[in-house]
Amino acid sequence: MKLSIIILAAGQGTRMRSGLPKVLHPLGGRPLLGHVLDTARRFDNVALHVVVGHGADRVCDFFPDPAIHWVIQEQQLGTGHAVAQVLPAIPDDHTVLVMYGDVPLIRKETLGALQVIALNNEVGLLTAKLDDPTGYGRILYAADGSIAGSVEENDATGKQRRLREVNTGFVAAPAHHLRRWVDALDNNNAQGEFYLTDIIALAVADGIIVRGVNTKDRNEVLGVNTRAQLATLERCYQQRQAMACMEDGVTLIDPARFDLRGRLVAGQDVVIDVNAVLEGEISLGSRVSIGPNVVLREVTVADDVTILANCVIEEADIGAGTRIGPFSRIRPGTRLAQTTHVGNFVEIKNSEVGAGSKVNHLSYIGDTSIGRNVNIGAGTITCNYDGANKHRTVIGDGVFIGSDTQLIAPVNVADDATIGAGSTITRDAPAGELTLSRAPQETRKGWQRPVKKK
Ligand code: UD1
Ligand code: CA
């Protein structure tokens, strides 16, 4: 039997106090709804229906997936009303599972347990025991211990409010039953809304068993209503990420100070020091060491690379045995070959650095090809921009560039050339020769320092 998942995401999220629709706020660098959709997509044979209302256009535009059936709920008249908007599109022989766009950490395995119950022609309801159940619906039991209903906090008696087992909202049911119960909902309640949760009592009245699944991991049922809750869930999510990395064999010096906003693939014996922020797709080879406060975004790193403290590396390819930092900035389009050294206060953009070459101190290398075994002296600048266009600098193998050199692009420095320190190189430098531009040094005999006037 096929599965239809309905994701409710029409609410405004007033308490976020944001111009952004709530379900687009990022968790681990990805919108809340993206997490929910990813979990939903892991089911086989699944039809995805997302109910949107506030900011519907922006939400739909963010997920250009033709497999998603978007349903607009013009007025938010309650969770039952939201589900009612989708049911006409769902065949009777489907199982329906209801999820929430703002509850991002729910696990597929937990939802699978609800699905199994619904496949058995019963209703699967996810519940949780919370220390503080404030704001949630409470689960009501009959004398024989079976679930009898769910009461919203605003409609609950004082005694019911003291119950700690809450309705998480996640529910699975056969479509043909659900249709009947949703049609029968009314809004005669404290909030004047059509409560989806009222289907529980309707199912019981129909003689259909409602079976509770109790989750022990509270985090997976936590929703985001405020920025404080978003921050709490971010930590939960990052804890999960950190655990998964460590299970894969990565050493995290402090898993509480690790942020992965994307996906990490790592070889053996990778060590990541504190406060690393990894974004997008990151691939690290074996025995890679990442120092404190390093930011990596869309980076591929080969084996035996050491990245020292405080480096920022984006959209770059780092060859085996290379050492970077501390305090290096590697910008998009950069490829460092094997065993290169890039040191402190060096910025490299859109450039290749050949095997064994060194750029160790205080340099800017932009739009440049550097050959093998090149030494770039401290303070070397490639002047790649004339105010209108960018130009390339080409440096051959075995070149030695003296300190404080400016290379005015476009310019070539051929193999084994040496550039004298302090030069401004405006024309190509020939292979194997010393090229320098330097004003002659003079000494003024007897020159006196000025003295301060009284
Ligand atoms: C709901 C449940 C409550 C449960 C809690 C768990 C109902 C009546 N109550 O309460 O028992 O403990 O979730 O978090 O279902 N939404 C729509 N359209 C609407 C109304 C809501 O799409 O017309 C969406 C919201 O965007 C949100 C979700 O449904 O993602 C839940 O709505 P919300 O108003 O937050 O429900 P709660 O009051 O939290
Ligand atoms: Ca509500």
Coordinates of C-alpha atoms and ligand atoms in Angstrom, one line a residue:
M1 CA 0.0 0.0 0.0
K2 CA 1.2 3.5 -0.8
L3 CA 2.1 6.1 1.8
S4 CA 0.9 9.7 1.7
I5 CA 2.8 12.1 4.0
I6 CA 1.1 15.3 4.8
I7 CA 3.5 18.0 6.2
L8 CA 1.8 20.9 7.9
A9 CA 3.6 24.2 7.3
A10 CA 1.0 26.9 6.9
G11 CA 1.4 28.6 10.3
Q12 CA 2.9 32.1 10.5
G13 CA 5.3 31.5 13.3
T14 CA 4.5 34.9 14.9
R15 CA 6.7 34.3 17.9
M16 CA 9.8 34.1 15.6
R17 CA 9.3 37.8 14.9
S18 CA 10.8 37.3 11.5
G19 CA 10.2 38.4 7.9
L20 CA 11.2 34.8 6.9
P21 CA 8.5 32.1 7.0
K22 CA 9.2 29.9 10.0
V23 CA 9.9 26.7 8.1
L24 CA 12.6 28.5 6.1
H25 CA 14.7 29.3 9.2
P26 CA 17.9 27.2 9.0
L27 CA 18.9 24.4 11.3
G28 CA 22.4 23.1 10.6
G29 CA 22.5 25.4 7.6
R30 CA 19.3 24.0 6.0
P31 CA 15.7 25.2 6.3
L32 CA 13.6 23.4 9.0
L33 CA 11.3 22.1 6.3
G34 CA 14.3 20.7 4.3
H35 CA 15.0 18.4 7.2
V36 CA 11.4 17.2 7.4
L37 CA 11.3 16.7 3.7
D38 CA 14.5 14.7 3.7
T39 CA 13.2 12.4 6.4
A40 CA 9.9 12.0 4.5
R41 CA 11.7 11.2 1.3
R42 CA 13.4 8.2 2.9
F43 CA 10.1 6.3 2.8
D44 CA 9.6 4.0 -0.2
N45 CA 6.6 4.7 -2.5
V46 CA 5.8 7.9 -0.8
A47 CA 3.6 10.8 -2.0
L48 CA 4.6 14.1 -0.4
H49 CA 1.9 16.8 0.3
V50 CA 2.9 20.0 2.0
V51 CA 0.3 22.4 3.3
V52 CA 1.5 26.0 3.1
G53 CA -0.1 29.4 3.9
H54 CA 2.0 32.2 5.3
G55 CA 4.8 33.0 2.9
A56 CA 3.6 30.1 0.6
D57 CA 5.4 31.5 -2.5
R58 CA 8.7 31.8 -0.8
V59 CA 8.4 28.3 0.7
C60 CA 7.4 26.7 -2.6
D61 CA 10.2 28.5 -4.5
F62 CA 12.8 27.2 -2.0
F63 CA 12.0 23.6 -2.8
P64 CA 11.7 23.2 -6.6
D65 CA 10.9 19.5 -6.4
P66 CA 8.2 18.4 -8.9
A67 CA 7.5 15.5 -6.6
I68 CA 6.0 17.7 -3.9
H69 CA 2.3 18.3 -4.0
W70 CA 1.9 21.9 -2.6
V71 CA -1.5 22.7 -1.1
I72 CA -2.4 26.2 -0.1
Q73 CA -4.4 26.7 3.1
E74 CA -5.6 30.3 2.7
Q75 CA -6.9 30.6 6.3
Q76 CA -5.3 28.7 9.1
L77 CA -8.4 27.2 10.7
G78 CA -6.6 24.5 12.6
T79 CA -4.6 21.3 12.0
G80 CA -7.7 19.3 11.1
H81 CA -8.7 21.9 8.6
A82 CA -5.1 21.8 7.1
V83 CA -5.3 18.0 6.7
A84 CA -8.8 18.4 5.1
Q85 CA -7.3 20.5 2.3
V86 CA -5.1 17.6 1.2
L87 CA -7.4 14.5 1.7
P88 CA -9.3 14.9 -1.6
A89 CA -6.0 14.3 -3.4
I90 CA -5.2 11.1 -1.5
P91 CA -6.7 7.7 -2.6
D92 CA -8.6 5.6 -0.1
D93 CA -6.0 2.8 -0.2
H94 CA -3.2 5.0 1.1
T95 CA -1.8 5.2 4.5
V96 CA -1.6 8.8 5.7
L97 CA 1.2 10.0 8.0
V98 CA 1.0 13.6 9.4
M99 CA 4.3 15.5 10.0
Y100 CA 5.1 19.1 10.9
G101 CA 7.3 21.5 9.0
D102 CA 8.6 23.0 12.3
V103 CA 9.5 19.7 14.0
P104 CA 12.8 18.9 12.3
L105 CA 14.5 16.1 14.3
I106 CA 11.9 13.4 14.0
R107 CA 13.4 10.1 13.1
K108 CA 12.4 7.9 10.2
E109 CA 12.4 4.8 12.4
T110 CA 9.9 6.4 14.8
L111 CA 7.6 7.3 12.0
G112 CA 8.0 3.8 10.6
A113 CA 6.5 2.4 13.8
L114 CA 3.4 4.6 13.3
Q115 CA 3.1 3.5 9.6
V116 CA 3.2 -0.2 10.6
I117 CA 0.3 0.4 13.0
A118 CA -1.8 2.2 10.3
L119 CA -1.0 -0.6 7.8
N120 CA -2.7 -2.9 10.4
N121 CA -5.9 -0.8 10.0
E122 CA -5.3 1.0 13.3
V123 CA -4.3 4.5 14.3
G124 CA -0.6 5.1 15.3
L125 CA -0.1 8.1 17.6
L126 CA 3.3 9.3 18.7
T127 CA 3.3 10.4 22.4
A128 CA 6.0 11.6 24.7
K129 CA 6.3 12.0 28.5
L130 CA 7.5 15.5 29.2
D131 CA 8.6 17.1 32.5
D132 CA 6.9 20.3 31.4
P133 CA 3.9 19.4 29.2
T134 CA 2.7 23.1 29.0
G135 CA 1.2 24.0 25.6
Y136 CA 0.8 20.4 24.4
G137 CA -2.3 18.3 24.0
R138 CA -2.6 15.6 26.7
I139 CA -3.4 11.9 26.1
L140 CA -6.5 10.5 27.7
Y141 CA -6.8 6.8 28.6
A142 CA -9.9 4.6 29.1
A143 CA -10.3 2.4 32.1
D144 CA -9.0 -0.6 30.2
G145 CA -5.7 1.3 29.5
S146 CA -6.4 2.0 25.8
I147 CA -6.1 5.5 24.4
A148 CA -9.5 7.3 24.5
G149 CA -8.7 10.7 23.2
S150 CA -6.5 13.8 23.2
V151 CA -7.4 17.1 24.9
E152 CA -5.8 20.5 24.0
E153 CA -4.4 22.4 26.9
N154 CA -6.9 25.2 26.5
D155 CA -9.8 22.8 26.7
A156 CA -8.3 20.6 29.5
T157 CA -9.5 20.4 33.1
G158 CA -7.1 21.1 35.9
K159 CA -6.7 17.4 36.5
Q160 CA -6.0 16.7 32.8
R161 CA -3.4 19.5 32.7
R162 CA -1.4 17.6 35.3
L163 CA -1.0 14.7 32.9
R164 CA 2.6 14.5 31.5
E165 CA 2.1 12.3 28.5
V166 CA 1.5 14.6 25.6
N167 CA 0.3 14.3 22.0
T168 CA 3.2 15.0 19.7
G169 CA 0.8 15.6 16.8
F170 CA 2.5 12.8 14.7
V171 CA -0.2 10.4 13.6
A172 CA -0.7 7.7 11.0
A173 CA -4.0 6.3 9.8
P174 CA -5.6 4.6 6.8
A175 CA -6.8 7.2 4.4
H176 CA -10.4 6.0 4.1
H177 CA -10.9 6.2 7.9
L178 CA -9.1 9.5 8.2
R179 CA -11.3 11.0 5.6
R180 CA -14.5 10.1 7.5
W181 CA -13.1 11.4 10.8
V182 CA -11.8 14.7 9.4
D183 CA -15.1 15.3 7.7
A184 CA -16.8 14.9 11.1
L185 CA -14.5 17.5 12.9
D186 CA -16.0 20.7 14.3
N187 CA -14.6 23.8 15.9
N188 CA -16.6 23.9 19.1
N189 CA -13.6 24.4 21.3
A190 CA -11.6 27.0 23.2
Q191 CA -9.6 28.1 20.2
G192 CA -12.5 27.8 17.6
E193 CA -10.2 25.6 15.5
F194 CA -10.7 22.3 13.7
Y195 CA -8.4 20.1 15.8
L196 CA -6.8 17.2 14.0
T197 CA -6.3 15.7 17.5
D198 CA -10.1 15.2 17.8
I199 CA -9.9 12.3 15.3
I200 CA -8.5 10.2 18.2
A201 CA -11.8 10.1 20.0
L202 CA -13.7 9.7 16.7
A203 CA -11.5 6.6 15.9
V204 CA -12.2 5.1 19.3
A205 CA -16.0 5.7 18.8
D206 CA -15.7 3.9 15.5
G207 CA -14.2 0.9 17.2
I208 CA -10.7 1.5 15.6
I209 CA -7.8 1.0 18.1
V210 CA -5.5 3.9 18.6
R211 CA -2.1 2.6 19.5
G212 CA 0.4 4.9 21.2
V213 CA 4.1 4.9 20.3
N214 CA 6.1 6.5 23.1
T215 CA 9.3 8.2 22.2
K216 CA 12.1 8.4 24.7
D217 CA 14.1 10.9 22.7
R218 CA 12.2 14.1 23.5
N219 CA 14.3 16.1 21.1
E220 CA 12.8 14.4 18.1
V221 CA 9.3 15.8 18.9
L222 CA 10.4 19.3 19.8
G223 CA 9.0 22.0 17.6
V224 CA 10.3 25.5 16.8
N225 CA 8.1 28.3 17.9
T226 CA 10.7 30.8 19.1
R227 CA 14.3 31.6 18.3
A228 CA 15.3 30.3 21.6
Q229 CA 13.8 26.9 20.7
L230 CA 15.5 27.1 17.4
A231 CA 18.9 27.5 19.2
T232 CA 18.1 24.6 21.5
L233 CA 17.3 22.3 18.5
E234 CA 20.5 23.5 16.7
R235 CA 22.5 22.2 19.6
C236 CA 20.6 18.9 19.6
Y237 CA 21.1 18.6 15.9
Q238 CA 24.8 19.3 16.2
Q239 CA 25.2 16.8 19.0
R240 CA 23.7 14.2 16.6
Q241 CA 26.1 15.3 13.9
A242 CA 29.0 15.1 16.3
M243 CA 28.0 11.6 17.5
A244 CA 27.7 10.4 13.9
C245 CA 31.2 11.8 13.0
M246 CA 32.7 10.1 16.0
E247 CA 31.0 6.8 15.2
D248 CA 32.6 7.1 11.8
G249 CA 36.0 7.3 13.4
V250 CA 36.6 11.1 13.5
T251 CA 38.2 12.4 16.7
L252 CA 36.4 15.6 17.9
I253 CA 38.4 17.2 20.7
D254 CA 35.1 18.7 22.1
P255 CA 31.9 17.5 20.4
A256 CA 30.0 20.4 22.1
R257 CA 32.2 22.8 20.1
F258 CA 31.7 21.4 16.6
D259 CA 29.3 22.6 13.9
L260 CA 28.6 20.7 10.7
R261 CA 26.2 22.6 8.5
G262 CA 26.3 20.1 5.6
R263 CA 27.9 16.7 5.0
L264 CA 31.3 15.4 6.1
V265 CA 33.1 12.4 4.5
A266 CA 36.3 11.6 6.4
G267 CA 39.0 9.0 6.1
Q268 CA 40.7 7.4 9.1
D269 CA 42.1 9.1 12.1
V270 CA 41.0 12.6 11.3
V271 CA 41.3 15.0 14.3
I272 CA 39.2 18.1 14.6
D273 CA 40.0 20.6 17.3
V274 CA 37.5 22.9 18.9
N275 CA 35.2 25.5 17.2
A276 CA 35.5 24.1 13.7
V277 CA 32.6 25.2 11.4
L278 CA 32.1 22.9 8.4
E279 CA 29.7 24.0 5.7
G280 CA 28.4 22.3 2.6
E281 CA 30.1 19.2 1.2
I282 CA 33.4 18.5 3.0
S283 CA 35.7 15.7 2.2
L284 CA 38.7 15.0 4.4
G285 CA 41.3 12.3 3.7
S286 CA 43.0 10.1 6.3
R287 CA 45.1 11.6 9.1
V288 CA 43.9 15.1 8.4
S289 CA 44.3 17.5 11.4
I290 CA 42.1 20.5 11.7
G291 CA 43.1 23.2 14.2
P292 CA 41.0 25.3 16.5
N293 CA 38.6 28.0 14.9
V294 CA 38.8 26.7 11.4
V295 CA 36.0 27.4 8.9
L296 CA 35.7 25.0 5.9
R297 CA 33.1 25.4 3.2
E298 CA 32.9 23.1 0.2
V299 CA 36.4 21.8 0.5
T300 CA 38.2 18.7 -0.5
V301 CA 41.2 17.8 1.5
A302 CA 43.6 14.9 0.7
D303 CA 45.5 12.6 3.2
D304 CA 47.9 13.9 5.8
V305 CA 47.0 17.5 5.6
T306 CA 47.5 19.8 8.6
I307 CA 45.3 22.9 8.9
L308 CA 46.4 25.0 11.8
A309 CA 44.3 27.4 13.9
N310 CA 42.1 30.2 12.5
C311 CA 42.1 29.4 8.8
V312 CA 39.1 30.1 6.5
I313 CA 39.0 27.8 3.4
E314 CA 36.2 27.9 0.8
E315 CA 35.6 26.0 -2.4
A316 CA 39.2 24.7 -2.6
D317 CA 41.1 21.5 -3.2
I318 CA 43.9 20.7 -0.9
G319 CA 46.6 18.2 -1.9
A320 CA 48.1 15.5 0.3
G321 CA 50.7 16.4 2.9
T322 CA 50.0 20.1 2.7
R323 CA 50.2 22.4 5.7
I324 CA 48.1 25.5 6.0
G325 CA 47.9 28.3 8.6
P326 CA 47.7 29.5 11.2
F327 CA 45.6 32.5 9.9
S328 CA 45.4 31.6 6.2
R329 CA 42.5 32.5 4.0
I330 CA 42.0 30.2 0.9
R331 CA 39.3 31.5 -1.4
P332 CA 37.2 29.9 -4.1
G333 CA 38.9 28.3 -7.1
T334 CA 42.1 27.5 -5.4
R335 CA 44.0 24.2 -5.8
L336 CA 47.0 23.5 -3.6
A337 CA 49.0 20.4 -4.9
Q338 CA 50.7 18.0 -2.6
T339 CA 53.1 19.1 0.1
T340 CA 52.6 22.8 -0.3
H341 CA 52.9 25.2 2.6
V342 CA 50.7 28.2 3.1
G343 CA 51.5 30.2 6.1
N344 CA 50.1 33.0 8.2
F345 CA 48.3 36.0 6.8
V346 CA 48.3 34.6 3.3
E347 CA 45.3 35.0 1.0
I348 CA 45.0 32.8 -2.1
K349 CA 42.2 33.2 -4.6
N350 CA 41.4 31.4 -7.9
S351 CA 45.0 30.0 -8.1
E352 CA 47.0 26.8 -8.4
V353 CA 50.0 26.2 -6.3
G354 CA 52.3 23.3 -7.5
A355 CA 53.7 20.5 -5.5
G356 CA 56.3 21.4 -2.9
S357 CA 55.8 25.2 -3.3
K358 CA 55.7 27.6 -0.3
V359 CA 53.8 30.8 0.3
N360 CA 54.6 31.2 4.0
H361 CA 54.1 34.8 5.1
L362 CA 51.8 37.8 4.4
S363 CA 51.1 37.4 0.7
Y364 CA 48.2 37.9 -1.7
I365 CA 48.1 35.4 -4.6
G366 CA 45.1 35.9 -6.9
D367 CA 44.4 34.5 -10.4
T368 CA 47.8 32.9 -10.5
S369 CA 49.5 29.6 -11.5
I370 CA 52.5 28.7 -9.4
G371 CA 54.6 25.8 -10.6
R372 CA 56.4 23.2 -8.5
N373 CA 59.0 23.9 -5.8
V374 CA 58.5 27.6 -5.9
N375 CA 59.3 29.9 -3.0
I376 CA 57.2 33.0 -2.7
G377 CA 58.9 35.4 -0.3
A378 CA 57.1 37.3 2.5
G379 CA 54.9 40.1 1.5
T380 CA 54.6 39.2 -2.2
I381 CA 51.5 40.6 -3.9
T382 CA 50.1 39.6 -7.3
C383 CA 48.5 42.8 -8.6
N384 CA 45.8 41.0 -10.5
Y385 CA 43.2 43.9 -10.8
D386 CA 43.7 47.0 -12.9
G387 CA 40.5 48.6 -11.6
A388 CA 38.5 47.1 -14.4
N389 CA 39.7 43.6 -15.3
K390 CA 41.4 40.7 -13.7
H391 CA 44.7 39.4 -15.2
R392 CA 46.7 36.2 -14.6
T393 CA 50.2 35.8 -13.2
V394 CA 52.1 32.7 -14.3
I395 CA 55.0 31.5 -12.2
G396 CA 57.1 28.5 -13.5
D397 CA 58.7 25.7 -11.7
G398 CA 61.6 26.3 -9.3
V399 CA 61.1 30.0 -9.2
F400 CA 62.3 32.1 -6.2
I401 CA 60.4 35.3 -5.6
G402 CA 62.2 37.7 -3.2
S403 CA 60.3 39.3 -0.3
D404 CA 58.1 42.3 -0.9
T405 CA 57.7 41.8 -4.6
Q406 CA 54.8 43.1 -6.6
L407 CA 53.9 41.1 -9.8
I408 CA 51.9 43.4 -12.1
A409 CA 49.6 41.0 -14.0
P410 CA 49.5 39.9 -16.8
V411 CA 53.0 38.7 -16.3
N412 CA 55.1 35.5 -16.6
V413 CA 58.0 34.5 -14.5
A414 CA 59.7 31.6 -16.3
D415 CA 61.2 28.4 -14.8
D416 CA 64.0 28.8 -12.3
A417 CA 63.9 32.6 -12.4
T418 CA 64.9 34.5 -9.4
I419 CA 63.2 37.9 -8.5
G420 CA 65.2 40.2 -6.3
A421 CA 63.5 41.4 -3.1
G422 CA 61.5 44.6 -3.3
S423 CA 61.0 44.4 -7.0
T424 CA 58.0 45.7 -9.0
I425 CA 57.8 43.3 -11.9
T426 CA 55.9 44.7 -14.9
R427 CA 57.4 42.7 -17.8
D428 CA 58.0 38.9 -18.1
A429 CA 61.1 37.6 -16.3
P430 CA 63.2 35.1 -18.3
A431 CA 64.1 31.5 -17.2
G432 CA 67.0 30.9 -15.0
E433 CA 68.1 34.6 -14.6
L434 CA 68.0 37.1 -11.8
T435 CA 65.5 39.9 -12.5
L436 CA 65.0 42.8 -10.2
S437 CA 63.8 46.4 -10.2
R438 CA 65.3 48.4 -7.5
A439 CA 66.2 52.1 -7.1
P440 CA 70.0 52.4 -6.4
Q441 CA 70.8 52.7 -2.8
E442 CA 72.5 56.0 -1.7
T443 CA 73.9 57.3 1.6
R444 CA 73.8 61.1 2.3
K445 CA 76.9 61.8 4.3
G446 CA 76.5 64.2 7.3
W447 CA 72.7 64.4 7.0
Q448 CA 71.0 65.7 10.2
R449 CA 67.7 64.5 11.6
P450 CA 65.3 67.4 12.1
V451 CA 64.8 68.6 15.7
K452 CA 61.6 69.7 17.3
K453 CA 61.0 73.5 17.2
K454 CA 60.8 75.1 20.7
Ligands
UD1_1 C1 -0.7 20.8 18.0 C2 -1.7 19.7 18.6 C3 -1.3 19.4 20.0 C4 0.1 18.9 20.1 C5 1.1 19.9 19.4 C6 2.4 19.2 19.3 C7 -3.8 20.2 17.5 C8 -5.1 20.8 17.6 N1 -3.0 20.3 18.6 O1 -0.8 21.9 18.8 O2 -2.2 18.4 20.5 O3 0.5 18.7 21.4 O4 0.6 20.2 18.1 O5 3.4 20.2 18.9 O6 -3.4 19.6 16.4 N2 -0.8 24.4 11.0 C9 -1.3 24.5 9.7 N3 -2.6 25.0 9.5 C10 -3.3 25.3 10.5 C11 -2.9 25.2 11.8 C12 -1.6 24.7 12.0 O7 -0.6 24.2 8.7 O8 -4.5 25.8 10.3 C13 0.5 23.8 11.2 C14 1.4 24.8 11.9 O9 2.1 25.6 10.9 C15 2.3 23.9 12.7 C16 1.5 22.7 13.0 O10 0.4 22.7 12.1 O11 3.4 23.5 12.0 C17 0.9 22.7 14.4 O12 0.1 23.8 14.6 P1 0.1 24.6 16.0 O13 -0.9 25.7 15.9 O14 1.5 25.0 16.4 O15 -0.4 23.4 16.9 P2 -0.2 23.4 18.5 O16 -1.1 24.4 19.1 O17 1.2 23.4 18.8
CA2 CA -2.5 26.3 17.9

